[in-house]
CSV table of C-alpha atoms in Angstrom, one decimal:
chain,number,residue,atom,x,y,z
A,1,MET,CA,-31.7,30.2,-2.2
A,2,SER,CA,-35.3,29.2,-2.6
A,3,GLU,CA,-34.8,26.5,-5.3
A,4,LYS,CA,-32.8,23.5,-4.5
A,5,LYS,CA,-30.8,22.1,-7.4
A,6,GLU,CA,-30.3,18.6,-6.3
A,7,SER,CA,-31.3,17.1,-3.0
A,8,LEU,CA,-28.4,16.0,-0.8
A,9,PHE,CA,-29.3,12.4,-1.0
A,10,SER,CA,-30.7,12.1,-4.5
A,11,LYS,CA,-30.6,8.8,-6.2
A,12,LYS,CA,-27.4,9.7,-8.0
A,13,ASN,CA,-25.7,10.7,-4.8
A,14,ARG,CA,-26.8,7.5,-3.0
A,15,LYS,CA,-25.3,5.5,-5.9
A,16,LEU,CA,-22.0,7.2,-5.3
A,17,LEU,CA,-22.1,5.8,-1.8
A,18,SER,CA,-23.3,2.3,-2.5
A,19,ASP,CA,-21.5,1.5,-5.8
A,20,PRO,CA,-18.1,1.1,-4.3
A,21,LEU,CA,-19.4,-1.3,-1.7
A,22,ASN,CA,-19.9,-4.0,-4.2
A,23,ASP,CA,-19.8,-3.7,-8.0
A,24,ASN,CA,-17.2,-1.0,-8.1
A,25,ASN,CA,-15.3,-2.0,-5.0
A,26,PRO,CA,-11.9,-0.3,-4.9
A,27,VAL,CA,-10.0,-3.4,-3.8
A,28,THR,CA,-11.7,-6.2,-5.8
A,29,THR,CA,-12.7,-4.3,-8.9
A,30,GLN,CA,-10.6,-1.2,-9.3
A,31,VAL,CA,-7.5,-3.0,-7.9
A,32,LEU,CA,-6.5,0.0,-5.8
A,33,GLY,CA,-5.0,0.2,-2.3
A,34,ILE,CA,-3.9,-3.4,-1.9
A,35,CYS,CA,-0.5,-2.1,-0.9
A,36,SER,CA,-1.0,-1.1,2.6
A,37,ALA,CA,-4.0,-3.2,3.2
A,38,LEU,CA,-3.1,-6.8,3.6
A,39,ALA,CA,-0.3,-6.8,6.0
A,40,ILE,CA,-2.5,-5.5,8.8
A,41,THR,CA,-5.3,-8.0,8.5
A,42,VAL,CA,-4.0,-10.6,10.9
A,43,GLN,CA,-6.3,-9.3,13.6
A,44,LEU,CA,-9.6,-7.4,13.6
A,45,LYS,CA,-8.6,-4.5,15.8
A,46,PRO,CA,-5.7,-3.1,13.6
A,47,ALA,CA,-7.8,-3.7,10.5
A,48,ILE,CA,-10.6,-1.6,11.9
A,49,VAL,CA,-8.3,1.2,13.0
A,50,MET,CA,-6.7,1.1,9.5
A,51,ALA,CA,-10.1,1.3,7.8
A,52,LEU,CA,-11.1,4.2,10.0
A,53,SER,CA,-7.9,6.1,9.3
A,54,VAL,CA,-8.3,5.6,5.5
A,55,LEU,CA,-11.9,6.8,5.9
A,56,VAL,CA,-10.9,10.0,7.5
A,57,VAL,CA,-8.0,10.7,5.1
A,58,LEU,CA,-9.9,9.8,2.0
A,59,SER,CA,-13.1,11.8,2.7
A,60,VAL,CA,-11.3,14.9,3.9
A,61,ALA,CA,-8.7,14.8,1.1
A,62,ASN,CA,-11.5,14.4,-1.5
A,63,VAL,CA,-13.3,17.5,-0.1
A,64,VAL,CA,-10.1,19.6,0.1
A,65,VAL,CA,-8.9,18.7,-3.4
A,66,SER,CA,-12.4,19.2,-4.7
A,67,LEU,CA,-12.5,22.7,-3.2
A,68,MET,CA,-9.2,23.6,-4.8
A,69,ARG,CA,-9.8,21.9,-8.1
A,70,ASN,CA,-10.1,25.1,-10.1
A,71,LEU,CA,-7.0,26.6,-8.5
A,72,ILE,CA,-4.5,23.7,-9.0
A,73,PRO,CA,-2.5,23.9,-12.2
A,74,SER,CA,-2.6,20.5,-13.8
A,75,ARG,CA,1.2,20.1,-14.2
A,76,ILE,CA,1.8,20.2,-10.4
A,77,ARG,CA,-1.4,18.5,-9.3
A,78,ILE,CA,0.3,15.3,-8.1
A,79,ILE,CA,2.6,17.2,-5.8
A,80,VAL,CA,-0.3,19.2,-4.4
A,81,GLN,CA,-2.3,16.1,-3.9
A,82,LEU,CA,0.6,14.4,-2.1
A,83,VAL,CA,1.0,17.4,0.2
A,84,VAL,CA,-2.7,17.4,1.1
A,85,ILE,CA,-2.6,13.6,1.8
A,86,ALA,CA,0.6,13.7,3.7
A,87,THR,CA,-0.6,16.4,6.0
A,88,LEU,CA,-3.8,14.5,6.8
A,89,VAL,CA,-1.8,11.3,7.3
A,90,ILE,CA,0.5,13.0,9.8
A,91,LEU,CA,-2.5,14.3,11.7
A,92,VAL,CA,-4.0,10.8,11.8
A,93,ASP,CA,-0.7,9.3,12.8
A,94,GLN,CA,-0.3,11.7,15.7
A,95,VAL,CA,-3.9,11.0,16.9
A,96,LEU,CA,-3.3,7.3,16.8
A,97,LYS,CA,0.0,7.6,18.7
A,98,ALA,CA,-1.8,9.7,21.3
A,99,PHE,CA,-4.9,7.6,21.9
A,100,VAL,CA,-4.2,4.0,20.7
A,101,TYR,CA,-0.5,3.7,21.1
A,102,ASP,CA,-0.4,-0.1,21.0
A,103,VAL,CA,-2.3,-0.4,17.8
A,104,SER,CA,-0.2,2.4,16.3
A,105,LYS,CA,2.9,0.4,17.1
A,106,GLU,CA,1.4,-2.7,15.5
A,107,LEU,CA,0.5,-0.8,12.3
A,108,SER,CA,4.2,0.5,12.3
A,109,VAL,CA,5.0,1.8,8.8
A,110,PHE,CA,1.6,1.1,7.4
A,111,VAL,CA,0.0,4.3,8.7
A,112,GLY,CA,2.6,6.2,6.8
A,113,LEU,CA,1.9,4.1,3.7
A,114,ILE,CA,-1.7,5.5,3.6
A,115,ILE,CA,0.1,8.4,1.7
A,116,THR,CA,0.9,6.1,-1.2
A,117,ASN,CA,-2.3,4.1,-0.9
A,118,CYS,CA,-3.4,4.2,-4.5
A,119,ILE,CA,-7.1,4.4,-3.5
A,120,ILE,CA,-6.6,7.9,-2.3
A,121,MET,CA,-4.5,9.1,-5.2
A,122,GLY,CA,-6.8,7.2,-7.6
A,123,ARG,CA,-10.0,8.8,-6.2
A,124,LEU,CA,-8.5,12.3,-6.1
A,125,GLU,CA,-7.5,12.0,-9.7
A,126,ALA,CA,-10.6,10.2,-11.0
A,127,PHE,CA,-13.2,12.0,-9.0
A,128,ALA,CA,-12.4,14.9,-6.8
A,129,LEU,CA,-10.6,16.9,-9.5
A,130,GLY,CA,-13.8,17.0,-11.6
A,131,ASN,CA,-16.7,17.1,-9.0
A,132,LYS,CA,-18.2,19.3,-6.4
A,133,PRO,CA,-17.2,18.9,-2.7
A,134,TRP,CA,-20.4,17.2,-1.4
A,135,LYS,CA,-20.3,14.6,-4.2
A,136,SER,CA,-16.6,14.1,-3.6
A,137,PHE,CA,-17.2,13.6,0.1
A,138,LEU,CA,-19.8,10.9,-0.7
A,139,ASP,CA,-17.4,9.3,-3.2
A,140,GLY,CA,-14.7,9.3,-0.5
A,141,LEU,CA,-17.0,7.8,2.1
A,142,GLY,CA,-18.2,5.1,-0.3
A,143,ASN,CA,-14.8,4.0,-1.4
A,144,ALA,CA,-13.4,4.0,2.1
A,145,PHE,CA,-16.3,1.8,3.2
A,146,GLY,CA,-15.7,-0.5,0.2
A,147,TYR,CA,-12.1,-0.7,1.2
A,148,GLY,CA,-12.9,-1.1,4.9
A,149,TRP,CA,-15.3,-4.0,4.6
A,150,ILE,CA,-12.8,-6.0,2.5
A,151,LEU,CA,-10.2,-5.4,5.2
A,152,ILE,CA,-12.5,-6.4,8.0
A,153,ALA,CA,-13.7,-9.5,6.1
A,154,VAL,CA,-10.2,-10.6,5.5
A,155,ALA,CA,-9.2,-9.9,9.1
A,156,PHE,CA,-12.3,-11.7,10.4
A,157,PHE,CA,-11.4,-14.9,8.6
A,158,ARG,CA,-7.7,-14.7,9.4
A,159,GLU,CA,-8.2,-14.1,13.1
A,160,LEU,CA,-11.0,-16.6,13.5
A,161,LEU,CA,-9.3,-19.4,11.6
A,162,GLY,CA,-5.7,-18.6,12.4
A,163,ALA,CA,-5.9,-17.8,16.1
A,164,GLY,CA,-9.4,-18.9,17.0
A,165,THR,CA,-10.2,-15.4,18.5
A,166,LEU,CA,-12.2,-12.3,17.5
A,167,PHE,CA,-10.9,-9.0,18.9
A,168,GLY,CA,-8.7,-11.2,21.1
A,169,TYR,CA,-11.7,-13.0,22.6
A,170,PRO,CA,-11.3,-16.8,22.4
A,171,VAL,CA,-14.5,-17.6,20.5
A,172,LEU,CA,-13.6,-21.1,19.4
A,173,GLU,CA,-12.4,-22.1,22.9
A,174,LYS,CA,-15.7,-21.0,24.4
A,175,LEU,CA,-17.6,-23.0,21.8
A,176,GLY,CA,-15.6,-26.1,23.0
A,177,LEU,CA,-14.3,-26.9,19.5
A,178,TYR,CA,-10.8,-27.7,20.8
A,179,GLU,CA,-12.1,-30.5,22.9
A,180,MET,CA,-13.6,-32.0,19.8
A,181,GLY,CA,-10.2,-32.1,18.3
A,182,TYR,CA,-10.3,-28.9,16.2
A,183,GLU,CA,-7.0,-27.1,15.7
A,184,ASN,CA,-6.1,-23.6,14.6
A,185,ASN,CA,-4.8,-23.3,11.1
A,186,GLY,CA,-1.5,-21.4,11.9
A,187,MET,CA,-1.0,-20.8,8.2
A,188,MET,CA,-3.8,-18.2,8.1
A,189,ILE,CA,-1.6,-15.9,10.2
A,190,LEU,CA,1.2,-15.9,7.7
A,191,PRO,CA,1.2,-13.1,5.1
A,192,PRO,CA,0.6,-15.3,1.9
A,193,MET,CA,-2.8,-16.4,3.2
A,194,ALA,CA,-4.0,-12.7,3.1
A,195,LEU,CA,-3.6,-12.8,-0.7
A,196,VAL,CA,-5.4,-16.1,-1.0
A,197,THR,CA,-8.3,-14.9,1.1
A,198,VAL,CA,-8.7,-11.8,-1.1
A,199,GLY,CA,-8.4,-14.0,-4.1
A,200,VAL,CA,-11.3,-16.1,-2.8
A,201,ILE,CA,-13.4,-13.0,-2.0
A,202,ILE,CA,-12.9,-11.8,-5.6
A,203,TRP,CA,-13.9,-15.3,-6.8
A,204,VAL,CA,-17.1,-15.3,-4.9
A,205,GLN,CA,-17.9,-11.7,-6.0
A,206,ARG,CA,-17.4,-12.5,-9.6
A,207,MET,CA,-19.4,-15.6,-9.4
A,208,LYS,CA,-22.3,-13.6,-8.2
A,209,ASN,CA,-21.9,-10.8,-10.7
A,210,ARG,CA,-20.7,-12.3,-14.0
A,211,ASP,CA,-20.3,-8.9,-15.6
A,212,LEU,CA,-17.1,-8.4,-13.8
A,213,ILE,CA,-15.4,-11.5,-15.3
A,214,GLU,CA,-12.3,-10.7,-17.3
A,215,SER,CA,-12.0,-12.2,-20.7
B,1,MET,CA,31.3,-6.8,5.2
B,2,GLN,CA,29.4,-9.9,6.5
B,3,GLU,CA,26.8,-7.6,8.0
B,4,LEU,CA,26.2,-6.0,4.5
B,5,VAL,CA,25.8,-9.4,2.9
B,6,ASN,CA,23.3,-10.3,5.6
B,7,ILE,CA,21.2,-7.2,5.0
B,8,PHE,CA,21.4,-7.8,1.2
B,9,ILE,CA,20.2,-11.4,1.4
B,10,LYS,CA,17.6,-10.6,4.0
B,11,SER,CA,16.1,-7.8,2.1
B,12,ILE,CA,15.9,-9.8,-1.1
B,13,PHE,CA,14.5,-13.1,0.1
B,14,ILE,CA,13.3,-13.0,3.7
B,15,ASP,CA,11.8,-9.6,4.0
B,16,ASN,CA,10.8,-9.5,0.4
B,17,MET,CA,8.8,-6.3,-0.3
B,18,VAL,CA,6.0,-8.1,-2.1
B,19,PHE,CA,5.6,-11.4,-0.3
B,20,ALA,CA,6.3,-10.4,3.2
B,21,TYR,CA,4.9,-6.9,3.3
B,22,PHE,CA,2.6,-6.5,0.2
B,23,LEU,CA,4.4,-3.3,-0.8
B,24,GLY,CA,4.0,-2.0,-4.3
B,25,MET,CA,1.1,-4.4,-4.9
B,26,CYS,CA,-0.8,-1.9,-7.1
B,27,SER,CA,1.9,-1.6,-9.8
B,28,TYR,CA,2.8,-5.3,-9.2
B,29,LEU,CA,-0.7,-6.3,-10.3
B,30,ALA,CA,-1.1,-3.6,-13.0
B,31,VAL,CA,2.2,-3.9,-14.8
B,32,SER,CA,2.7,-7.7,-14.6
B,33,LYS,CA,0.8,-8.7,-17.8
B,34,THR,CA,4.0,-9.3,-19.9
B,35,VAL,CA,7.6,-10.0,-18.9
B,36,LYS,CA,8.9,-7.2,-21.0
B,37,THR,CA,7.1,-4.4,-19.2
B,38,SER,CA,7.6,-5.9,-15.9
B,39,VAL,CA,11.4,-6.0,-16.4
B,40,GLY,CA,11.3,-2.3,-17.2
B,41,MET,CA,9.2,-1.5,-14.1
B,42,GLY,CA,11.5,-3.7,-11.9
B,43,PHE,CA,14.6,-1.9,-13.0
B,44,ALA,CA,12.9,1.5,-12.4
B,45,VAL,CA,12.1,0.4,-8.8
B,46,ILE,CA,15.6,-0.8,-8.1
B,47,PHE,CA,17.0,2.4,-9.5
B,48,VAL,CA,14.7,4.7,-7.5
B,49,LEU,CA,15.0,2.7,-4.3
B,50,GLY,CA,18.8,2.8,-4.6
B,51,ILE,CA,18.7,6.6,-4.9
B,52,THR,CA,16.0,7.6,-2.5
B,53,ILE,CA,16.9,5.5,0.5
B,54,PRO,CA,20.4,6.9,1.0
B,55,ILE,CA,19.0,10.4,0.6
B,56,ASN,CA,16.3,9.8,3.1
B,57,TYR,CA,18.8,8.2,5.4
B,58,LEU,CA,20.8,11.4,5.4
B,59,LEU,CA,17.7,13.4,6.0
B,60,GLU,CA,16.6,11.2,8.9
B,61,ASN,CA,20.0,11.3,10.6
B,62,TYR,CA,21.0,14.9,10.1
B,63,VAL,CA,17.7,16.7,10.1
B,64,LEU,CA,14.7,14.8,11.4
B,65,LYS,CA,15.8,12.5,14.3
B,66,GLN,CA,15.8,13.7,17.9
B,67,GLY,CA,19.2,15.4,18.4
B,68,ALA,CA,20.0,15.1,14.7
B,69,LEU,CA,20.5,18.8,14.4
B,70,VAL,CA,23.4,19.1,16.9
B,71,TRP,CA,25.8,19.6,14.0
B,72,LEU,CA,24.3,23.0,13.7
B,73,SER,CA,24.3,24.1,17.3
B,74,ASP,CA,24.3,22.3,20.6
B,75,SER,CA,21.1,24.0,21.6
B,76,PHE,CA,19.2,21.8,19.2
B,77,VAL,CA,19.7,18.6,21.2
B,78,ASP,CA,16.0,18.3,22.2
B,79,VAL,CA,14.6,19.1,18.8
B,80,ASP,CA,12.6,16.2,17.4
B,81,LEU,CA,11.2,16.7,13.9
B,82,SER,CA,10.4,13.1,13.2
B,83,PHE,CA,6.7,13.9,12.9
B,84,LEU,CA,7.6,15.6,9.7
B,85,SER,CA,9.2,12.5,8.2
B,86,PHE,CA,6.3,11.4,6.1
B,87,ILE,CA,6.0,14.7,4.2
B,88,MET,CA,9.8,15.0,3.9
B,89,PHE,CA,10.2,11.5,2.5
B,90,ILE,CA,7.4,11.8,0.0
B,91,ALA,CA,8.7,15.1,-1.1
B,92,VAL,CA,12.2,13.7,-1.7
B,93,ILE,CA,10.7,10.7,-3.5
B,94,ALA,CA,8.5,12.8,-5.8
B,95,SER,CA,11.2,15.3,-6.7
B,96,MET,CA,13.9,12.5,-7.1
B,97,VAL,CA,11.6,10.7,-9.5
B,98,GLN,CA,11.0,13.9,-11.5
B,99,LEU,CA,14.7,14.6,-11.5
B,100,VAL,CA,15.7,11.0,-12.5
B,101,GLU,CA,13.1,11.2,-15.3
B,102,MET,CA,14.6,14.4,-16.7
B,103,ILE,CA,18.2,13.1,-16.4
B,104,VAL,CA,17.4,9.8,-18.1
B,105,GLU,CA,15.5,11.6,-20.8
B,106,LYS,CA,18.6,13.8,-21.6
B,107,ILE,CA,21.3,11.2,-21.2
B,108,SER,CA,19.8,8.0,-22.6
B,109,PRO,CA,16.7,8.3,-24.8
B,110,ALA,CA,16.7,4.6,-25.3
B,111,LEU,CA,16.6,3.9,-21.6
B,112,TYR,CA,13.9,6.6,-21.3
B,113,GLY,CA,11.9,4.8,-23.9
B,114,SER,CA,11.8,1.7,-21.9
B,115,LEU,CA,11.8,3.1,-18.3
B,116,GLY,CA,10.1,6.5,-18.9
B,117,ILE,CA,6.5,5.5,-18.7
B,118,PHE,CA,7.0,3.7,-15.4
B,119,LEU,CA,8.8,6.5,-13.6
B,120,PRO,CA,5.8,8.7,-12.8
B,121,LEU,CA,4.0,5.6,-11.6
B,122,ILE,CA,6.8,5.0,-9.1
B,123,ALA,CA,6.3,8.2,-7.2
B,124,VAL,CA,3.2,6.7,-5.7
B,125,ASN,CA,4.5,3.2,-5.4
B,126,CYS,CA,4.2,2.1,-1.8
B,127,ALA,CA,7.4,0.0,-2.1
B,128,ILE,CA,9.5,3.2,-2.4
B,129,LEU,CA,8.0,5.1,0.6
B,130,GLY,CA,7.8,1.8,2.5
B,131,GLY,CA,11.5,1.3,1.9
B,132,SER,CA,12.3,4.6,3.4
B,133,LEU,CA,10.0,4.0,6.4
B,134,PHE,CA,11.5,0.6,7.1
B,135,MET,CA,14.9,2.2,6.9
B,136,GLN,CA,13.8,4.7,9.5
B,137,GLU,CA,12.2,2.0,11.7
B,138,ARG,CA,15.1,-0.4,11.6
B,139,ALA,CA,17.7,2.4,12.2
B,140,TYR,CA,20.6,1.2,10.1
B,141,ASN,CA,24.1,2.1,11.3
B,142,SER,CA,25.6,3.6,8.2
B,143,ILE,CA,24.6,5.0,4.9
B,144,VAL,CA,26.2,2.0,3.2
B,145,GLU,CA,23.9,-0.4,5.1
B,146,ALA,CA,20.9,1.7,4.1
B,147,THR,CA,22.0,1.7,0.4
B,148,VAL,CA,22.5,-2.0,0.4
B,149,PHE,CA,19.1,-2.4,2.0
B,150,GLY,CA,17.5,-0.2,-0.7
B,151,LEU,CA,19.2,-2.1,-3.6
B,152,GLY,CA,18.3,-5.5,-2.0
B,153,SER,CA,14.7,-4.5,-1.6
B,154,GLY,CA,14.5,-3.3,-5.2
B,155,ILE,CA,16.0,-6.6,-6.4
B,156,GLY,CA,13.5,-8.6,-4.3
B,157,TRP,CA,10.7,-6.6,-5.9
B,158,PHE,CA,12.2,-7.1,-9.4
B,159,LEU,CA,12.3,-10.9,-8.9
B,160,ALA,CA,8.8,-10.9,-7.7
B,161,ILE,CA,7.3,-9.0,-10.6
B,162,VAL,CA,9.3,-10.8,-13.2
B,163,ALA,CA,8.3,-14.2,-11.8
B,164,ILE,CA,4.6,-13.3,-11.6
B,165,ALA,CA,4.7,-11.9,-15.2
B,166,ALA,CA,6.2,-15.1,-16.5
B,167,ILE,CA,3.5,-17.2,-14.8
B,168,ARG,CA,0.8,-14.9,-16.0
B,169,GLU,CA,2.0,-15.2,-19.6
B,170,LYS,CA,1.9,-19.0,-19.3
B,171,ILE,CA,-1.4,-19.2,-17.4
B,172,ARG,CA,-3.2,-17.7,-20.4
B,173,TYR,CA,-3.1,-21.1,-21.9
B,174,SER,CA,-4.5,-22.9,-18.9
B,175,HIS,CA,-8.1,-23.5,-18.0
B,176,VAL,CA,-8.9,-21.2,-15.2
B,177,PRO,CA,-12.5,-21.0,-13.8
B,178,ALA,CA,-14.1,-17.9,-15.4
B,179,PRO,CA,-14.7,-15.9,-12.2
B,180,LEU,CA,-11.1,-16.4,-11.1
B,181,ARG,CA,-9.6,-15.3,-14.4
B,182,GLY,CA,-7.3,-12.3,-14.3
B,183,LEU,CA,-7.2,-10.7,-10.8
B,184,GLY,CA,-8.4,-13.6,-8.7
B,185,ILE,CA,-5.9,-16.2,-9.9
B,186,THR,CA,-3.1,-13.6,-9.7
B,187,PHE,CA,-3.8,-13.1,-6.0
B,188,ILE,CA,-3.8,-16.8,-5.3
B,189,ILE,CA,-0.6,-17.4,-7.3
B,190,THR,CA,1.1,-14.6,-5.4
B,191,GLY,CA,0.0,-16.2,-2.2
B,192,LEU,CA,1.5,-19.5,-3.3
B,193,MET,CA,4.7,-17.8,-4.3
B,194,GLY,CA,4.7,-16.1,-0.9
B,195,ILE,CA,4.5,-19.5,0.7
B,196,ALA,CA,7.5,-20.7,-1.4
B,197,PHE,CA,9.5,-17.6,-0.3
B,198,MET,CA,8.7,-18.4,3.3
B,199,SER,CA,11.1,-21.3,3.0
B,200,PHE,CA,13.9,-18.8,3.1
B,201,MET,CA,12.8,-17.8,6.6
B,202,GLY,CA,14.7,-20.8,8.0
B,203,ILE,CA,18.0,-19.3,6.9
B,204,LYS,CA,19.9,-18.1,10.0
B,205,LEU,CA,21.9,-15.0,9.2
């Protein structure tokens, strides 16, 4: 094994990791995985737990499917993928229940819904089935980070503007804004505002990168 | 009877799958470009929810729940298989979708022509698995209640996708700022529709 075909962090591999963060973001550009995402962005903590869970499931599932890609008959690949994902999600769910029970209660059905999170299916179909494990791992990581930062950004604004706290710490109260007559916007806590927040993020992103604009 | 009507109304309007829980958003955004396709997709969702939720209800109550296996033998009282529920539910959904697809193809080729392409999409629609998981969490008393909940959720999803498709057809003639066109404006409109649907929250059932 004297010659190295491609270094582990070649330019191409780095791109796999960085692309999904912005221009090819799974949420705002590929429109995947909105399903189980928005409902848990009222506060930062569950959003971060959710992002981490998706990170684990997506990167491991990508590697596993990529290792099996030459063994899976294409007719039954969806079922095989679902079984791989469901097994990983059960593991994650049990870990969450054991170590962060309160957050796991808050996430309720949305941990289970990682199974049908289209990001995972989408990346398995589009990438892991045709690429080597290491590349698939990077692709999984990149996409999970891309998904995670959108979740965290949405949760940041919703918690800050809606409840005036961050991680439950009353930031605005300490800043003395309430004495100046500021009031929390209770609407940010309601589900519809998650959609509007994502809409605005997409707006800002497309203003910066005009190539993404739909005709 | 009154209880059933309550569950039905509640699952359509108050706990609407799309506006209250964001379930099935992927297909909701992808298939809502025209009213015609969205009607097909909506019917497929009602159909599959109406079938899978009762089946998963039986599975939950006679196999998975703690003590659910006592009908086999009294020694199974402590057996709790609920950690398997994700994989069981998704297996039921995937196989039911496959089965429904084959049956529809045989019985009614016309219906298959309009529903067929949507059925495979549905296996990974979070609204379907979400429906089963909510059914598990809310612990309905009977299979009838679970079925009514399934149908109601499906109808709620149908209403949501047809409404957004109608709006998207019209909005093509409006002047939307270029970066918002397409996805962005759809998100914001859905948010506004969600606010409108929140007015149903005041209904006491």
